[in-house]
XYZ file of C-alpha atoms in Angstrom:
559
model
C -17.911 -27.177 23.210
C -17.323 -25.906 26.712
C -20.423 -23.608 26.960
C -22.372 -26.729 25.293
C -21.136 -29.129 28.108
C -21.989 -26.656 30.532
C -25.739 -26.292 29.408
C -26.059 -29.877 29.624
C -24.688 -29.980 32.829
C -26.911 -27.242 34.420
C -29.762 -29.047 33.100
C -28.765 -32.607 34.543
C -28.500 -31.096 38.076
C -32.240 -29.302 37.933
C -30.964 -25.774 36.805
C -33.460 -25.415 33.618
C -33.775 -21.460 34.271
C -29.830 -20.996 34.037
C -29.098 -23.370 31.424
C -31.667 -21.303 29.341
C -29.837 -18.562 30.485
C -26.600 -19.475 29.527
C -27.733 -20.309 25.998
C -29.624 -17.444 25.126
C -26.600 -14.747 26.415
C -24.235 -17.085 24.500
C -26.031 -17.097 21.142
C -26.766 -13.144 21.968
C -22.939 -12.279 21.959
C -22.263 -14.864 18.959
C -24.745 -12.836 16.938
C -23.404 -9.450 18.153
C -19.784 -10.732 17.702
C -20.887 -12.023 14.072
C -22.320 -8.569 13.280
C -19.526 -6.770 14.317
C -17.085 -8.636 12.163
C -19.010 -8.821 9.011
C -19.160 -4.851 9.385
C -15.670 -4.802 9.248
C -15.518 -7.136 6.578
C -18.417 -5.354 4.589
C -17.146 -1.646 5.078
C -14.275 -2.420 1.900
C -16.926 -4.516 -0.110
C -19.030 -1.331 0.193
C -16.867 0.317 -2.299
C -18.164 -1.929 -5.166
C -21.658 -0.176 -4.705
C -19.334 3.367 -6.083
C -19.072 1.144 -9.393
C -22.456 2.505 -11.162
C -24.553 -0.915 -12.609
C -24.943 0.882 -15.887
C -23.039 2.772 -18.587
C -23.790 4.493 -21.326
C -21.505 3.056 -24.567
C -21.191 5.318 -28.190
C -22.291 3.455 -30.771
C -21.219 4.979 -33.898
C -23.182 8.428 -33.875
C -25.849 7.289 -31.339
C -25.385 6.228 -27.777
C -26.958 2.921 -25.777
C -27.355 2.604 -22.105
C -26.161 -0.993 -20.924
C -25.286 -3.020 -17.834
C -21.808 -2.180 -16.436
C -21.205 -6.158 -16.548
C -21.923 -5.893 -20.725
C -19.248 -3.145 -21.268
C -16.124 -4.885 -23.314
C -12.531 -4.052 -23.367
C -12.621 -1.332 -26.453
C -15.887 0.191 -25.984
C -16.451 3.631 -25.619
C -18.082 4.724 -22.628
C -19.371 8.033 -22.244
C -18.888 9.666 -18.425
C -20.740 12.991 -17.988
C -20.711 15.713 -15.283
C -20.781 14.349 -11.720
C -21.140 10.929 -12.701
C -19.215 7.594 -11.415
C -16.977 6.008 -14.201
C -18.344 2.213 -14.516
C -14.882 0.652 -16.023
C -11.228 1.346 -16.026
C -9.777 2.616 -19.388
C -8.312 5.387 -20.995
C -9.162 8.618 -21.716
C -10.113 9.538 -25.704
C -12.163 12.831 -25.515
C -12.404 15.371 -22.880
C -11.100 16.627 -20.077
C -12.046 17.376 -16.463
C -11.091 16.677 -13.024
C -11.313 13.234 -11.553
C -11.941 12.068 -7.916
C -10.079 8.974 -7.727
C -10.295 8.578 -3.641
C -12.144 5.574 -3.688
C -9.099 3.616 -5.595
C -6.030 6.013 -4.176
C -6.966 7.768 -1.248
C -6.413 10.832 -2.245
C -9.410 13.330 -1.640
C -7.555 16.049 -3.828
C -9.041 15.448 -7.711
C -6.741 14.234 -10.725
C -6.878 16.669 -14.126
C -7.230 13.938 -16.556
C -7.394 15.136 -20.527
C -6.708 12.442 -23.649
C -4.752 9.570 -23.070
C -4.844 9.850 -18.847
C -6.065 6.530 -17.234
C -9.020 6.644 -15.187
C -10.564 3.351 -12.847
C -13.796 2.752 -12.247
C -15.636 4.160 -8.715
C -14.179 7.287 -9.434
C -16.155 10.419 -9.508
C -15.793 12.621 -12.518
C -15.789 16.111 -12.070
C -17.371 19.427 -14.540
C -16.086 17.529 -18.262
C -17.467 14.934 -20.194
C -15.216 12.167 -20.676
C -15.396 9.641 -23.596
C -13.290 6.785 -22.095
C -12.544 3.648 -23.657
C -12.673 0.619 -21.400
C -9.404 -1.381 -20.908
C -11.250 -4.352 -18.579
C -14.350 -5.518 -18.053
C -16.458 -4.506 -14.756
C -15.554 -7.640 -12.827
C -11.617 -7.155 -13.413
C -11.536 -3.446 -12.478
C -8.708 -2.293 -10.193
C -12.026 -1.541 -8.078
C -12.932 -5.170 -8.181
C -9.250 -6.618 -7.677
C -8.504 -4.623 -4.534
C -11.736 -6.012 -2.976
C -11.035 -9.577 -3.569
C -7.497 -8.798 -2.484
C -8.207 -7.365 0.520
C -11.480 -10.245 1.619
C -8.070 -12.863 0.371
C -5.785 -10.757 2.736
C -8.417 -10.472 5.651
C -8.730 -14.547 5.467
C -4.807 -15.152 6.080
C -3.574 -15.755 9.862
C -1.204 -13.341 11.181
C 1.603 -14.621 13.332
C -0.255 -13.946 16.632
C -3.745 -15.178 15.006
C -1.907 -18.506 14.119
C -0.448 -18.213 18.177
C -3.923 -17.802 19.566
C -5.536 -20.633 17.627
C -2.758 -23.064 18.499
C -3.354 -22.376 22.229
C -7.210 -22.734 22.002
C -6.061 -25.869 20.438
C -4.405 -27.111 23.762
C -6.423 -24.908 26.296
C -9.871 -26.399 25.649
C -8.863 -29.781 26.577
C -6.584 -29.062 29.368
C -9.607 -26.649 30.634
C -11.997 -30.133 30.659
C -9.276 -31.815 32.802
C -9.079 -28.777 35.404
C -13.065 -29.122 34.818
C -13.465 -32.896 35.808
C -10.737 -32.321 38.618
C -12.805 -29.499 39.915
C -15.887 -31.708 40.167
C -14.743 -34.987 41.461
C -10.934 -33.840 43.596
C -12.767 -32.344 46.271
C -15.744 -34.740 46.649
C -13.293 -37.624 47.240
C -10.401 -36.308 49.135
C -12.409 -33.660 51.511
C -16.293 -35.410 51.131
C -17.686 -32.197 49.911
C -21.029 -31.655 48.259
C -20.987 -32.917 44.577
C -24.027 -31.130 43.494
C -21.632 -27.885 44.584
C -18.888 -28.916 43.060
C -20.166 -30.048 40.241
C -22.056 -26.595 39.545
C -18.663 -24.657 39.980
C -16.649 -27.060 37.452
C -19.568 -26.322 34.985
C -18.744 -22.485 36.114
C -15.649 -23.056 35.889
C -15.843 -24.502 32.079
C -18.472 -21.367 30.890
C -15.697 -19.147 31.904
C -12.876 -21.191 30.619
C -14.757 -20.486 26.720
C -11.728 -18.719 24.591
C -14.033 -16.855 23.032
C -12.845 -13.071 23.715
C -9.578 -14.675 23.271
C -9.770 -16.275 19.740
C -11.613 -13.283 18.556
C -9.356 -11.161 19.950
C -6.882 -10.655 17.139
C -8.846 -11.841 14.098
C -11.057 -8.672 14.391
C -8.374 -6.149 14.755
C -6.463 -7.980 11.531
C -9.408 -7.297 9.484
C -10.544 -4.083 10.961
C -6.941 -2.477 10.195
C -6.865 -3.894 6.275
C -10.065 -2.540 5.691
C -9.319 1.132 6.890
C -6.087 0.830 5.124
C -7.464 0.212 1.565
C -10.370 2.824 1.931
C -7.214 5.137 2.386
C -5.384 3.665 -0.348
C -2.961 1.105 1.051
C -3.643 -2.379 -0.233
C -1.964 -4.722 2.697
C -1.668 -8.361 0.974
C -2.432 -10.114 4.620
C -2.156 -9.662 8.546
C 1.181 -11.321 8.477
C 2.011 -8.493 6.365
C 0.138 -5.728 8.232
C 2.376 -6.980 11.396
C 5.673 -6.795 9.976
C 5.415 -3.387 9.277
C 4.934 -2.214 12.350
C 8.382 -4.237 13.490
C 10.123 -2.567 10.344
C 13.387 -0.306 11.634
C 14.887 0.411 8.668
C 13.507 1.462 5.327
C 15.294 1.132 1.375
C 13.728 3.480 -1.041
C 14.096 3.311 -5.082
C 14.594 6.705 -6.637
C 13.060 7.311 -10.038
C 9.404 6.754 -9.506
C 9.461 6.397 -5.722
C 11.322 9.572 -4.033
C 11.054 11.260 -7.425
C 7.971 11.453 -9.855
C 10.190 10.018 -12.606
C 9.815 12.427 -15.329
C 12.798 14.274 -16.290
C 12.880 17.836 -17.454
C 14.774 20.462 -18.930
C 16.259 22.890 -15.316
C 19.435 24.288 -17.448
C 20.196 25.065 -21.441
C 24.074 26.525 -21.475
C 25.857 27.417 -24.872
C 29.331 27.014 -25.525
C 29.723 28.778 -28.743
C 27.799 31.925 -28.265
C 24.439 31.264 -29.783
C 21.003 31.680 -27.854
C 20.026 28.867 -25.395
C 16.892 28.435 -27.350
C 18.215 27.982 -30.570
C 20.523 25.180 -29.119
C 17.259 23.561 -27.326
C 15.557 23.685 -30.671
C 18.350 22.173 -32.258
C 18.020 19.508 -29.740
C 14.594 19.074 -29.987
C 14.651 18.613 -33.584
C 17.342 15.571 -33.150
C 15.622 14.272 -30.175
C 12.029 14.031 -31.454
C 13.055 10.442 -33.139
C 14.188 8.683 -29.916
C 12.438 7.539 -27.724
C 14.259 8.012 -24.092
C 12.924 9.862 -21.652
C 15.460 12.774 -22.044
C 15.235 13.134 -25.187
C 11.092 13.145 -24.750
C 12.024 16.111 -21.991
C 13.907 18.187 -24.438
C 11.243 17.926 -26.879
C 8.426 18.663 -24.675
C 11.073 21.863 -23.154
C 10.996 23.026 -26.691
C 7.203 22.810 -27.042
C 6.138 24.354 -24.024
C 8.852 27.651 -25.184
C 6.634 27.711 -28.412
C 10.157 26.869 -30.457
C 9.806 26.386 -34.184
C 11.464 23.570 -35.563
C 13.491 26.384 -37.683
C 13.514 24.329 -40.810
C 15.685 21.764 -38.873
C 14.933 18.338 -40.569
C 16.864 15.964 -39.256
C 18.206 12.495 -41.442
C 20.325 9.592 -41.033
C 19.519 9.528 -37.641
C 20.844 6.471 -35.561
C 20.780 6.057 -31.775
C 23.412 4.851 -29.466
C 21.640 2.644 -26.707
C 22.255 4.218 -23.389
C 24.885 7.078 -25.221
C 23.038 8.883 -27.311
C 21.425 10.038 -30.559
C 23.299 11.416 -33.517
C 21.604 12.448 -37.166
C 22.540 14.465 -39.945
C 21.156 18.676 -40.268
C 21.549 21.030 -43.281
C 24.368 18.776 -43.516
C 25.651 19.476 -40.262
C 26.662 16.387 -38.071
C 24.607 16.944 -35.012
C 25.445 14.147 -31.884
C 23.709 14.574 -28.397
C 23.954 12.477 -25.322
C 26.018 11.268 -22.311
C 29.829 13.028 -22.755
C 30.907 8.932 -23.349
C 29.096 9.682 -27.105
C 31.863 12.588 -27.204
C 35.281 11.059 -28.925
C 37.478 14.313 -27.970
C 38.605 15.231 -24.288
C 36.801 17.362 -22.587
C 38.046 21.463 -22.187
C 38.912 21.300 -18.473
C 36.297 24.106 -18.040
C 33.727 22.515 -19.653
C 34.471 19.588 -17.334
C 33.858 22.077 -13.997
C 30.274 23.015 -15.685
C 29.459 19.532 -16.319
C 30.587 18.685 -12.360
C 28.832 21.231 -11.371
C 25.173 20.697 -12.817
C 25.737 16.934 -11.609
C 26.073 18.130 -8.123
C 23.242 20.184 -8.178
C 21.342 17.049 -9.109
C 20.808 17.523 -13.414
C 21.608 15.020 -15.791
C 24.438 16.740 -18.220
C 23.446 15.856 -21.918
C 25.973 16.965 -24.407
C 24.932 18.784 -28.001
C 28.213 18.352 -30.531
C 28.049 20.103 -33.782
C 30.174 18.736 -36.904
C 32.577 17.719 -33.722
C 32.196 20.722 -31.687
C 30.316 21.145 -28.488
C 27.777 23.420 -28.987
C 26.719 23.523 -25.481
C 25.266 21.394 -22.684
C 21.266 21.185 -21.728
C 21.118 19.566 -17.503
C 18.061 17.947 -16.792
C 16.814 16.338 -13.549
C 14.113 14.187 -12.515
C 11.770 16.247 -9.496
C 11.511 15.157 -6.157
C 8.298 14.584 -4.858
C 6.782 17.546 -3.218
C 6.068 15.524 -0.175
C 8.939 13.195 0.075
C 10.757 15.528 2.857
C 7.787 15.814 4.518
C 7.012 11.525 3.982
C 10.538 10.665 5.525
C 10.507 13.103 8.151
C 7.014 10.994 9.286
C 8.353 7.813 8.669
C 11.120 8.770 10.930
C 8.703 10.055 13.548
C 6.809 6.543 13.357
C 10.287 5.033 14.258
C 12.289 3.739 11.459
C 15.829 4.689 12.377
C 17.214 4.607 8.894
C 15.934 5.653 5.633
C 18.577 4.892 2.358
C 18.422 5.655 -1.100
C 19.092 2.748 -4.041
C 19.537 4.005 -7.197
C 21.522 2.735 -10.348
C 21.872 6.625 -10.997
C 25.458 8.501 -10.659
C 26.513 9.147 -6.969
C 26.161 13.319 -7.608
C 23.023 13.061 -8.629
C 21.780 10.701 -6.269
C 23.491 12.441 -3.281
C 21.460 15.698 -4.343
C 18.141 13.894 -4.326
C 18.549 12.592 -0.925
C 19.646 15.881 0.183
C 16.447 17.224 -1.280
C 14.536 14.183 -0.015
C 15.967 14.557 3.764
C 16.940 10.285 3.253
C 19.631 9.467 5.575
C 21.894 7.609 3.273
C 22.595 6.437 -0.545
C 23.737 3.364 -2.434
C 24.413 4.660 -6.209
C 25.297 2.943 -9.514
C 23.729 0.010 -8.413
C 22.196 -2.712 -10.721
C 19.090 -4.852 -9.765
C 21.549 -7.633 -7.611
C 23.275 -4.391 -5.971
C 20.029 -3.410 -4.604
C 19.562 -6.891 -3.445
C 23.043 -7.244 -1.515
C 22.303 -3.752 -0.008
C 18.733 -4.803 1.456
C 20.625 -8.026 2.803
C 23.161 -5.659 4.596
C 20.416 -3.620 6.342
C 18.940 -6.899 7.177
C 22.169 -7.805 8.878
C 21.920 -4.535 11.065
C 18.640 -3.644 11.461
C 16.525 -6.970 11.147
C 13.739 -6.064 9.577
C 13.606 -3.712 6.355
C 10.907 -2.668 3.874
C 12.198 -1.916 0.205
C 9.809 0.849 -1.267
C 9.764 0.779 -5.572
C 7.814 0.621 -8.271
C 6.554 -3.105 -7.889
C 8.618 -4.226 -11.403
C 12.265 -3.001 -11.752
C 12.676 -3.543 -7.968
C 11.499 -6.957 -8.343
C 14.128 -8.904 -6.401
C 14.847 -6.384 -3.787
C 11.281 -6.190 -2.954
C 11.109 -9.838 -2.323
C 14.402 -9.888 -0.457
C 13.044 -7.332 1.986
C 10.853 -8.071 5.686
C 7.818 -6.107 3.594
C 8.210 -4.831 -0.046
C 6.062 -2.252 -0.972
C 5.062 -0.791 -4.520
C 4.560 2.838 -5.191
C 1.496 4.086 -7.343
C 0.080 0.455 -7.966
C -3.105 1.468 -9.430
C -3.873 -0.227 -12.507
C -0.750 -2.109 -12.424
C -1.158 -5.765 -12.163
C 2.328 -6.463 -11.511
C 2.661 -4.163 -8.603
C -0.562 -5.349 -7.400
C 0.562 -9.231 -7.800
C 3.681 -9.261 -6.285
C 4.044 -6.519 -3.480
C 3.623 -7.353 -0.102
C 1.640 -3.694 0.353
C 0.536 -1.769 -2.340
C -0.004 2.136 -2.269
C -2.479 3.044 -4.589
C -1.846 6.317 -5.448
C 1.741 8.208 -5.787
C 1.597 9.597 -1.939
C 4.661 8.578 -0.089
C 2.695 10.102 3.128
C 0.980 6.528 2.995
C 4.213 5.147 4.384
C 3.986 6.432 7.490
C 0.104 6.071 7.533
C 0.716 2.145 7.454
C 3.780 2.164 9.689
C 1.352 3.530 12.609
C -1.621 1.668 11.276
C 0.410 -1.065 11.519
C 1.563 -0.328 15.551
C -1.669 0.716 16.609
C -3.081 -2.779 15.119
C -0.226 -4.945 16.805
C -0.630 -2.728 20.095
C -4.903 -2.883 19.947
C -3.978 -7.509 19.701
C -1.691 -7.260 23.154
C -4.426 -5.031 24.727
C -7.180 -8.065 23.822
C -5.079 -10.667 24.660
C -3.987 -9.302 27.812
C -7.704 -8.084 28.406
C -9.171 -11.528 27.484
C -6.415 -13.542 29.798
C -6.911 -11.100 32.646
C -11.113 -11.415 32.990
C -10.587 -15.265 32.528
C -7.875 -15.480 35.055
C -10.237 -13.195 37.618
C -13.158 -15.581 37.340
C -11.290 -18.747 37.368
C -10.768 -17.784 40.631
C -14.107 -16.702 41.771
C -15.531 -19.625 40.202
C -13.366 -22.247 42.039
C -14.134 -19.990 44.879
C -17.886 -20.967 44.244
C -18.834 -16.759 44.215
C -20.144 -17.038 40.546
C -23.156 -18.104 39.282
C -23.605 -19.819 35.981
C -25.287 -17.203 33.876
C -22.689 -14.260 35.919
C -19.687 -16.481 33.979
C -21.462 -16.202 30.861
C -22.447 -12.744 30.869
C -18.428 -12.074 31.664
C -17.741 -14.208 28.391
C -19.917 -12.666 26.231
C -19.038 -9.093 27.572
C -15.630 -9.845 27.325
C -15.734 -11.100 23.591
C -17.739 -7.957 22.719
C -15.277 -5.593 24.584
C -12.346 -7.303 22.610
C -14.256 -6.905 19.580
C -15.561 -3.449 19.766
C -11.801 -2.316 20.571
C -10.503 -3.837 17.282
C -13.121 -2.431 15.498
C -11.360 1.016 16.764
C -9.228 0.719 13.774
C -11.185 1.383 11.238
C -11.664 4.664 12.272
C -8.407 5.260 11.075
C -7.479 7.136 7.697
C -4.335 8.013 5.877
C -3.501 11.667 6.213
């Protein structure tokens, strides 16, 4: 509206040559400005083009090549050598490395053999894969991270929402500096109105907002698009600025610090037979239950190549967070947590037991017609990286990192150790973890809650940011968290806690860049040193300079 008064203007007093001007450099850095911003919007839609446009489906002993968009939930696709996969599913036949960079971020290929889940985009490697689609085309994880991310790049970020209000007031209250300008000094000093008139039409071409209201919008969308082509899914920019501002952040154990899979570290007779003849004893009670110990004995056992040694087991009945017990050559057999064991403990027994649980292993007991026959520890792996991940989110300036677990305080406190997190919160249930996010709140303000995106439900949504680990192919995870990391890297964190800085820190720059040039040639303007098409070339070179430094961003990639 201002440049268009302007134009008008300059053409009512005779200036034809710079009203052209004007509106030629104006439309010139619109159409630059628009170009710029639809390459930041286009560089995450690009990733659909990695989803091939055909497949090729098995159809009974022959095979049919068919539009991606024609593949339904239970066909069989076949992927071969080198090839992109066109849907998500799962794994039936085959095995080979995977590329799945374009959904995770990770450049380092996934080993994927029956059963593994795959997404489409991703590049398979030497194998041929027969996969069997779990979505159609258009509802790929693919698919659902683009229209998440165009969704998130459309939401207003505090300081976007700041910026728009005062364009809101500005533009008016520039007009009335504008129309004071033209007539003030005309009437109380007799000066020339053609000369005034000509700087308040200056005055108004430099008054646009334009680098300023593009100022922060560009940087928003620029920093969500380089975070998803590195794997981080950020739900909006009012989410992408909280995390710079976080100071504190809660992590979840199993799943999140740890890569939740149990197995067998320790397999310790009490009665003098051979550790693997108590594991295979184990292992043949174990295979009927389905917890994830028991599923960790049983693949220990396999991967020793132990026979089941005639062990059939019968009347077998399971004790819901105890235990499993069942019936051997007519031996009683009972394994699980020592609260399955009736008799007390032998105080040495009770050392061994304190000390596997301080070295971080899960004690599960193995009684024989009401003996103990021994103990097997398991424990669930830290991450490889997590040391290295909280040592970097430390770096990037949270100033405390803490452990919530419903797990037992020894074997929590040997995780962290492992993990290098500052402090724990054990035995907790789902509220616990919500009380102890609403503490840090109390000290540090702000406070992101890292978890799995469905067991950490409430404290995710109680915390500044919540964010979901490995939410690839999980629509909950993807629904509810604030950021999603697509892949299991907790080196992400840190990633999107600078991302996140660099973004908020690019915005002041604009701003202050954007109020600075307008402030200059307010002056020089009222000063009647600038001529009409000099105050729109500064506009438009302003606006592109804003633009081109938010655009900086997406240069950036997750390590």
């Amino acid at each position: 509206m201002l440049m268009t008064i302007a134009v008008i203007g300059a053409a009512l007093l005779g200036e034809g040559l710079e009203a052209a001007t004007v509106g030629v450099l104006f439309s010139l850095g619109e159409a630059l400005e628009r170009a710029t911003m639809d390459r930041a919007r286009q560089s995450i839609r690009s990733l659909m083009a990695l989803a091939p446009a055909e497949a090729i489906v098995r159809q009974g002993d022959h095979e049919r090549r068919v539009p991606a968009g024609e593949v339904a939930p239970g066909d069989v696709v076949i992927v071969r050598p080198g090839e992109r996969l066109p849907v998500d599913g799962v794994v039936v036949a085959g095995a080979s490395a995977v590329n799945q960079a374009p959904v995770t971020g990770e450049s380092i290929p996934v080993d994927v053999a029956s059963g593994a889940s795959v997404f489409a985009g991703t590049i398979n490697g030497q194998g041929v894969l027969d996969v069997r689609a779990t979505r159609k085309a258009g509802d790929s994880t693919i698919a659902r991270i683009i229209r998440m991310v165009e969704a998130a790049q459309a939401q207003r970020a505090p300081s976007q929402r700041f910026v728009d209000t005062f364009a809101m007031y500005y533009t008016p209250a520039v007009i009335a500096i504008a129309v004071a300008v033209a007539l003030l000094p005309p009437l109380l000093a007799g000066g020339d109105w053609a000369g005034w008139f000509y700087r308040a039409l200056v005055l108004l071409v430099i008054a646009c907002p334009c680098a300023l209201v593009i100022s922060t919008p560009v940087s928003i969308v620029a920093a969500i698009s380089a975070a998803a082509r590195s794997g981080v899914l950020i739900k909006g920019g009012a989410h992408l600025e909280a995390a710079g501002s976080l100071r504190a952040l809660a992590f979840d154990k199993t799943g999140t610090l740890t890569v939740g899979r149990p197995r067998v570290v320790t397999v310790e007779p009490f009665d003098g037979r051979a550790p693997d003849d108590l594991l295979a004893l184990a292992a043949a009670v174990e295979r009927y239950s389905e917890h994830p110990l028991g599923a960790a004995i049983v693949a220990a056992a396999r991967e020793r190549g132990l026979p089941s040694n005639g062990h059939v087991a019968t009347a077998v009945a399971a004790t819901t967070g105890r235990g499993i017990s069942a019936t051997i050559d007519g031996r009683a057999v009972r394994i699980g947590a020592r609260e399955l064991l009736a008799n007390d403990l032998d105080p040495a027994v009770e050392q061994r037991l304190a000390a596997l649980e301080e070295a971080g292993q899960t004690a599960v007991l193995v009684e024989e017609d009401g003996v103990l026959a021994g103990v097997i520890g398991l424990a669930d792996e830290v991450r490889p990286e997590a040391r290295a991940a909280v040592a970097a989110i430390e770096r990037a300036g949270i100033r405390e990192t803490v452990m919530l677990t419903g797990d037992r305080p020894a074997v929590a406190h040997a995780i962290a150790r492992e993990a290098g997190v500052d402090d724990v919160r054990a035995g907790l249930l789902p509220g616990d973890k919500v009380a102890a996010v609403e503490e840090l709140l109390e000290r540090h303000g702000r406070v992101g809650m890292v978890g799995d995106g469905v067991n950490d439900a409430p404290a995710l949504a109680r915390a500044t940011v919540g964010i979901a680990m490995g939410a690839a192919g999980a629509d909950t995870a993807l629904e509810t968290a604030d950021i999603a990391l697509m892949g299991d890297d907790l080196g992400k964190l840190a990633f999107t806690i600078r991302l996140s800085r660099s973004a908020k820190r690019v915005i002041a720059q604009n701003i202050g860049f954007a109020l600075a040039i307008k402030a200059a040639f307010l002056l020089l303007a009222i000063g009647g040193t600038v001529t009409l098409w000099e105050a729109v070339f500064a506009d438009v070179g302003a606006s592109l300079i804003v633009t081109l430094n938010g655009m900086r961003l997406l240069r950036q990639r997750g390590e």
